Amino acid sequence: MKLVFATNNLNKLKEVQAIVPSHIQLLSLADINCTEDIPETSPTIEGNAIQKAQYIKEHYGYDCFADDTGLEVQVLDGEPGVYSARYAGEAKDANANMDKLLDKLKGKENRDAQFKTVIALYINEKIETFIGICEGSIVHQKKGALGFGYDPIFSPKGYQETFAELQLDEKNRISHRARAVKKLVEFLND
Ligand code: IMP
């Protein structure tokens, strides 16, 4: 089965490819010659995922899934949430985003946070959504060099390490995206 995964992020593609069964052939945006920026203008994570999947179906005709992820920090009322990528500005600079978040959490005792991924699948003229959550907390300083985004400051529940200190297969077992992808794969297998 051929399915487009609407992403340009090679880290994510690698993570998802490792989880999807081999009979599902994932096509990237490059594989379908989609080079334009796909609109992400919804105020919610779920809305953005749906918008992206619909865009590919409408413009390229492929069944498709798209994901959108946000880091939700409890004491900041769910910030940065849908704005995670550009929290510190349009440059989408991961280090600047982490610095801004660490700054906002200075002096705060509650550092509970969760990553939330929503996958929207456009298939057979219908849209299905799958949600994956990974609970954890924001550490006080960056640790580790693996992964991407907020990985150096997010420590998943039950671990001393941050995501950036965990090997990819370990992160893949417990991550928000892995959990959402697992639900997607279960659905596709049915
Ligand atoms: P996206 O919707 O997957 O592009 O994610 C939006 C933003 O959330 C990214 O630009 C990252 O800053 C952050 N993010 C998403 N997934 C992860 C992750 O697994 N680790 C760390 N940060 C992430």
PDB file of C-alpha atoms in Angstrom, residues 27-140:
ATOM      1  CA  LEU A  27       6.163   8.246   0.028  1.00  0.00           C
ATOM      2  CA  SER A  28       7.697  11.495   1.174  1.00  0.00           C
ATOM      3  CA  LEU A  29       6.730  14.927  -0.103  1.00  0.00           C
ATOM      4  CA  ALA A  30       9.889  14.871  -2.234  1.00  0.00           C
ATOM      5  CA  ASP A  31       8.739  11.555  -3.771  1.00  0.00           C
ATOM      6  CA  ILE A  32       5.574  13.246  -5.054  1.00  0.00           C
ATOM      7  CA  ASN A  33       7.435  16.432  -6.055  1.00  0.00           C
ATOM      8  CA  CYS A  34       5.668  18.559  -3.492  1.00  0.00           C
ATOM      9  CA  THR A  35       8.081  21.377  -2.732  1.00  0.00           C
ATOM     10  CA  GLU A  36       5.771  24.180  -1.646  1.00  0.00           C
ATOM     11  CA  ASP A  37       4.990  25.047   1.970  1.00  0.00           C
ATOM     12  CA  ILE A  38       1.780  23.311   3.010  1.00  0.00           C
ATOM     13  CA  PRO A  39      -0.507  25.732   4.870  1.00  0.00           C
ATOM     14  CA  GLU A  40      -0.682  25.261   8.654  1.00  0.00           C
ATOM     15  CA  THR A  41      -2.973  28.060   9.760  1.00  0.00           C
ATOM     16  CA  SER A  42      -5.235  26.337  12.277  1.00  0.00           C
ATOM     17  CA  PRO A  43      -5.172  27.422  15.943  1.00  0.00           C
ATOM     18  CA  THR A  44      -5.067  23.766  17.038  1.00  0.00           C
ATOM     19  CA  ILE A  45      -2.668  20.856  16.591  1.00  0.00           C
ATOM     20  CA  GLU A  46      -5.497  18.639  15.322  1.00  0.00           C
ATOM     21  CA  GLY A  47      -6.662  21.298  12.852  1.00  0.00           C
ATOM     22  CA  ASN A  48      -3.191  21.653  11.365  1.00  0.00           C
ATOM     23  CA  ALA A  49      -2.797  17.896  10.873  1.00  0.00           C
ATOM     24  CA  ILE A  50      -6.168  17.713   9.091  1.00  0.00           C
ATOM     25  CA  GLN A  51      -5.371  20.764   6.971  1.00  0.00           C
ATOM     26  CA  LYS A  52      -2.104  19.229   5.743  1.00  0.00           C
ATOM     27  CA  ALA A  53      -3.614  15.813   4.895  1.00  0.00           C
ATOM     28  CA  GLN A  54      -6.494  17.471   3.029  1.00  0.00           C
ATOM     29  CA  TYR A  55      -4.090  19.671   1.093  1.00  0.00           C
ATOM     30  CA  ILE A  56      -2.126  16.693  -0.265  1.00  0.00           C
ATOM     31  CA  LYS A  57      -5.262  14.780  -1.188  1.00  0.00           C
ATOM     32  CA  GLU A  58      -6.754  17.796  -2.949  1.00  0.00           C
ATOM     33  CA  HIS A  59      -3.602  18.923  -4.775  1.00  0.00           C
ATOM     34  CA  TYR A  60      -1.824  15.630  -5.469  1.00  0.00           C
ATOM     35  CA  GLY A  61      -4.598  13.003  -5.307  1.00  0.00           C
ATOM     36  CA  TYR A  62      -2.796  10.647  -2.926  1.00  0.00           C
ATOM     37  CA  ASP A  63      -4.149   9.128   0.233  1.00  0.00           C
ATOM     38  CA  CYS A  64      -2.033  10.674   2.884  1.00  0.00           C
ATOM     39  CA  PHE A  65      -1.331  11.153   6.530  1.00  0.00           C
ATOM     40  CA  ALA A  66       0.058  14.252   8.188  1.00  0.00           C
ATOM     41  CA  ASP A  67       1.133  14.858  11.733  1.00  0.00           C
ATOM     42  CA  ASP A  68       1.332  17.901  13.889  1.00  0.00           C
ATOM     43  CA  THR A  69       3.009  18.025  17.269  1.00  0.00           C
ATOM     44  CA  GLY A  70       3.188  20.440  20.129  1.00  0.00           C
ATOM     45  CA  LEU A  71       4.862  20.585  23.500  1.00  0.00           C
ATOM     46  CA  GLU A  72       2.319  21.544  26.156  1.00  0.00           C
ATOM     47  CA  VAL A  73       3.635  22.905  29.444  1.00  0.00           C
ATOM     48  CA  GLN A  74       1.100  22.749  32.240  1.00  0.00           C
ATOM     49  CA  VAL A  75       2.053  25.862  34.200  1.00  0.00           C
ATOM     50  CA  LEU A  76       2.091  27.899  30.957  1.00  0.00           C
ATOM     51  CA  ASP A  77      -1.482  26.882  30.097  1.00  0.00           C
ATOM     52  CA  GLY A  78      -0.345  24.554  27.330  1.00  0.00           C
ATOM     53  CA  GLU A  79       2.265  26.852  25.756  1.00  0.00           C
ATOM     54  CA  PRO A  80       4.063  26.582  23.373  1.00  0.00           C
ATOM     55  CA  GLY A  81       1.494  24.083  21.992  1.00  0.00           C
ATOM     56  CA  VAL A  82       0.564  24.719  18.379  1.00  0.00           C
ATOM     57  CA  TYR A  83       3.307  27.392  18.247  1.00  0.00           C
ATOM     58  CA  SER A  84       6.122  24.999  19.281  1.00  0.00           C
ATOM     59  CA  ALA A  85       8.133  25.304  16.063  1.00  0.00           C
ATOM     60  CA  ARG A  86       8.182  29.117  16.017  1.00  0.00           C
ATOM     61  CA  TYR A  87       7.951  29.829  19.760  1.00  0.00           C
ATOM     62  CA  ALA A  88      10.927  32.219  19.669  1.00  0.00           C
ATOM     63  CA  GLY A  89      10.253  33.545  16.166  1.00  0.00           C
ATOM     64  CA  GLU A  90       9.889  32.703  12.499  1.00  0.00           C
ATOM     65  CA  ALA A  91      13.450  31.367  12.292  1.00  0.00           C
ATOM     66  CA  LYS A  92      12.207  28.118  13.929  1.00  0.00           C
ATOM     67  CA  ASP A  93      15.434  27.980  15.922  1.00  0.00           C
ATOM     68  CA  ALA A  94      15.344  25.021  18.324  1.00  0.00           C
ATOM     69  CA  ASN A  95      17.937  26.503  20.662  1.00  0.00           C
ATOM     70  CA  ALA A  96      16.151  29.841  20.865  1.00  0.00           C
ATOM     71  CA  ASN A  97      12.846  28.027  21.482  1.00  0.00           C
ATOM     72  CA  MET A  98      14.368  26.050  24.358  1.00  0.00           C
ATOM     73  CA  ASP A  99      15.996  29.165  25.836  1.00  0.00           C
ATOM     74  CA  LYS A 100      12.676  31.004  25.773  1.00  0.00           C
ATOM     75  CA  LEU A 101      10.906  28.116  27.477  1.00  0.00           C
ATOM     76  CA  LEU A 102      13.605  27.686  30.146  1.00  0.00           C
ATOM     77  CA  ASP A 103      13.403  31.409  30.780  1.00  0.00           C
ATOM     78  CA  LYS A 104       9.629  31.348  31.209  1.00  0.00           C
ATOM     79  CA  LEU A 105       9.935  28.456  33.664  1.00  0.00           C
ATOM     80  CA  LYS A 106      12.560  30.147  35.840  1.00  0.00           C
ATOM     81  CA  GLY A 107      11.487  29.927  39.476  1.00  0.00           C
ATOM     82  CA  LYS A 108       8.489  27.713  38.672  1.00  0.00           C
ATOM     83  CA  GLU A 109       8.240  24.482  40.629  1.00  0.00           C
ATOM     84  CA  ASN A 110       5.745  22.710  38.407  1.00  0.00           C
ATOM     85  CA  ARG A 111       7.653  21.606  35.288  1.00  0.00           C
ATOM     86  CA  ASP A 112       5.125  19.047  34.060  1.00  0.00           C
ATOM     87  CA  ALA A 113       4.781  18.915  30.293  1.00  0.00           C
ATOM     88  CA  GLN A 114       3.608  16.628  27.559  1.00  0.00           C
ATOM     89  CA  PHE A 115       4.248  16.180  23.885  1.00  0.00           C
ATOM     90  CA  LYS A 116       1.085  15.712  21.861  1.00  0.00           C
ATOM     91  CA  THR A 117       1.016  14.391  18.323  1.00  0.00           C
ATOM     92  CA  VAL A 118      -2.091  14.281  16.190  1.00  0.00           C
ATOM     93  CA  ILE A 119      -1.995  12.269  12.975  1.00  0.00           C
ATOM     94  CA  ALA A 120      -4.722  12.921  10.432  1.00  0.00           C
ATOM     95  CA  LEU A 121      -5.221  10.194   7.839  1.00  0.00           C
ATOM     96  CA  TYR A 122      -7.120  10.973   4.671  1.00  0.00           C
ATOM     97  CA  ILE A 123      -8.174   7.654   3.214  1.00  0.00           C
ATOM     98  CA  ASN A 124     -11.207   6.407   1.252  1.00  0.00           C
ATOM     99  CA  GLU A 125     -12.614   9.956   1.231  1.00  0.00           C
ATOM    100  CA  LYS A 126     -12.681  10.060   5.036  1.00  0.00           C
ATOM    101  CA  ILE A 127     -10.505  11.610   7.700  1.00  0.00           C
ATOM    102  CA  GLU A 128      -9.438   9.688  10.809  1.00  0.00           C
ATOM    103  CA  THR A 129      -7.345  11.156  13.613  1.00  0.00           C
ATOM    104  CA  PHE A 130      -4.979   9.427  16.037  1.00  0.00           C
ATOM    105  CA  ILE A 131      -3.574  11.066  19.161  1.00  0.00           C
ATOM    106  CA  GLY A 132      -0.338  10.157  20.928  1.00  0.00           C
ATOM    107  CA  ILE A 133       0.789  11.675  24.220  1.00  0.00           C
ATOM    108  CA  CYS A 134       4.098  11.410  26.047  1.00  0.00           C
ATOM    109  CA  GLU A 135       4.091  12.826  29.570  1.00  0.00           C
ATOM    110  CA  GLY A 136       7.210  14.142  31.238  1.00  0.00           C
ATOM    111  CA  SER A 137       8.849  17.277  32.537  1.00  0.00           C
ATOM    112  CA  ILE A 138      11.098  20.142  31.486  1.00  0.00           C
ATOM    113  CA  VAL A 139      14.590  19.838  32.988  1.00  0.00           C
ATOM    114  CA  HIS A 140      16.573  22.879  34.156  1.00  0.00           C
TER     115      HIS A 140
END
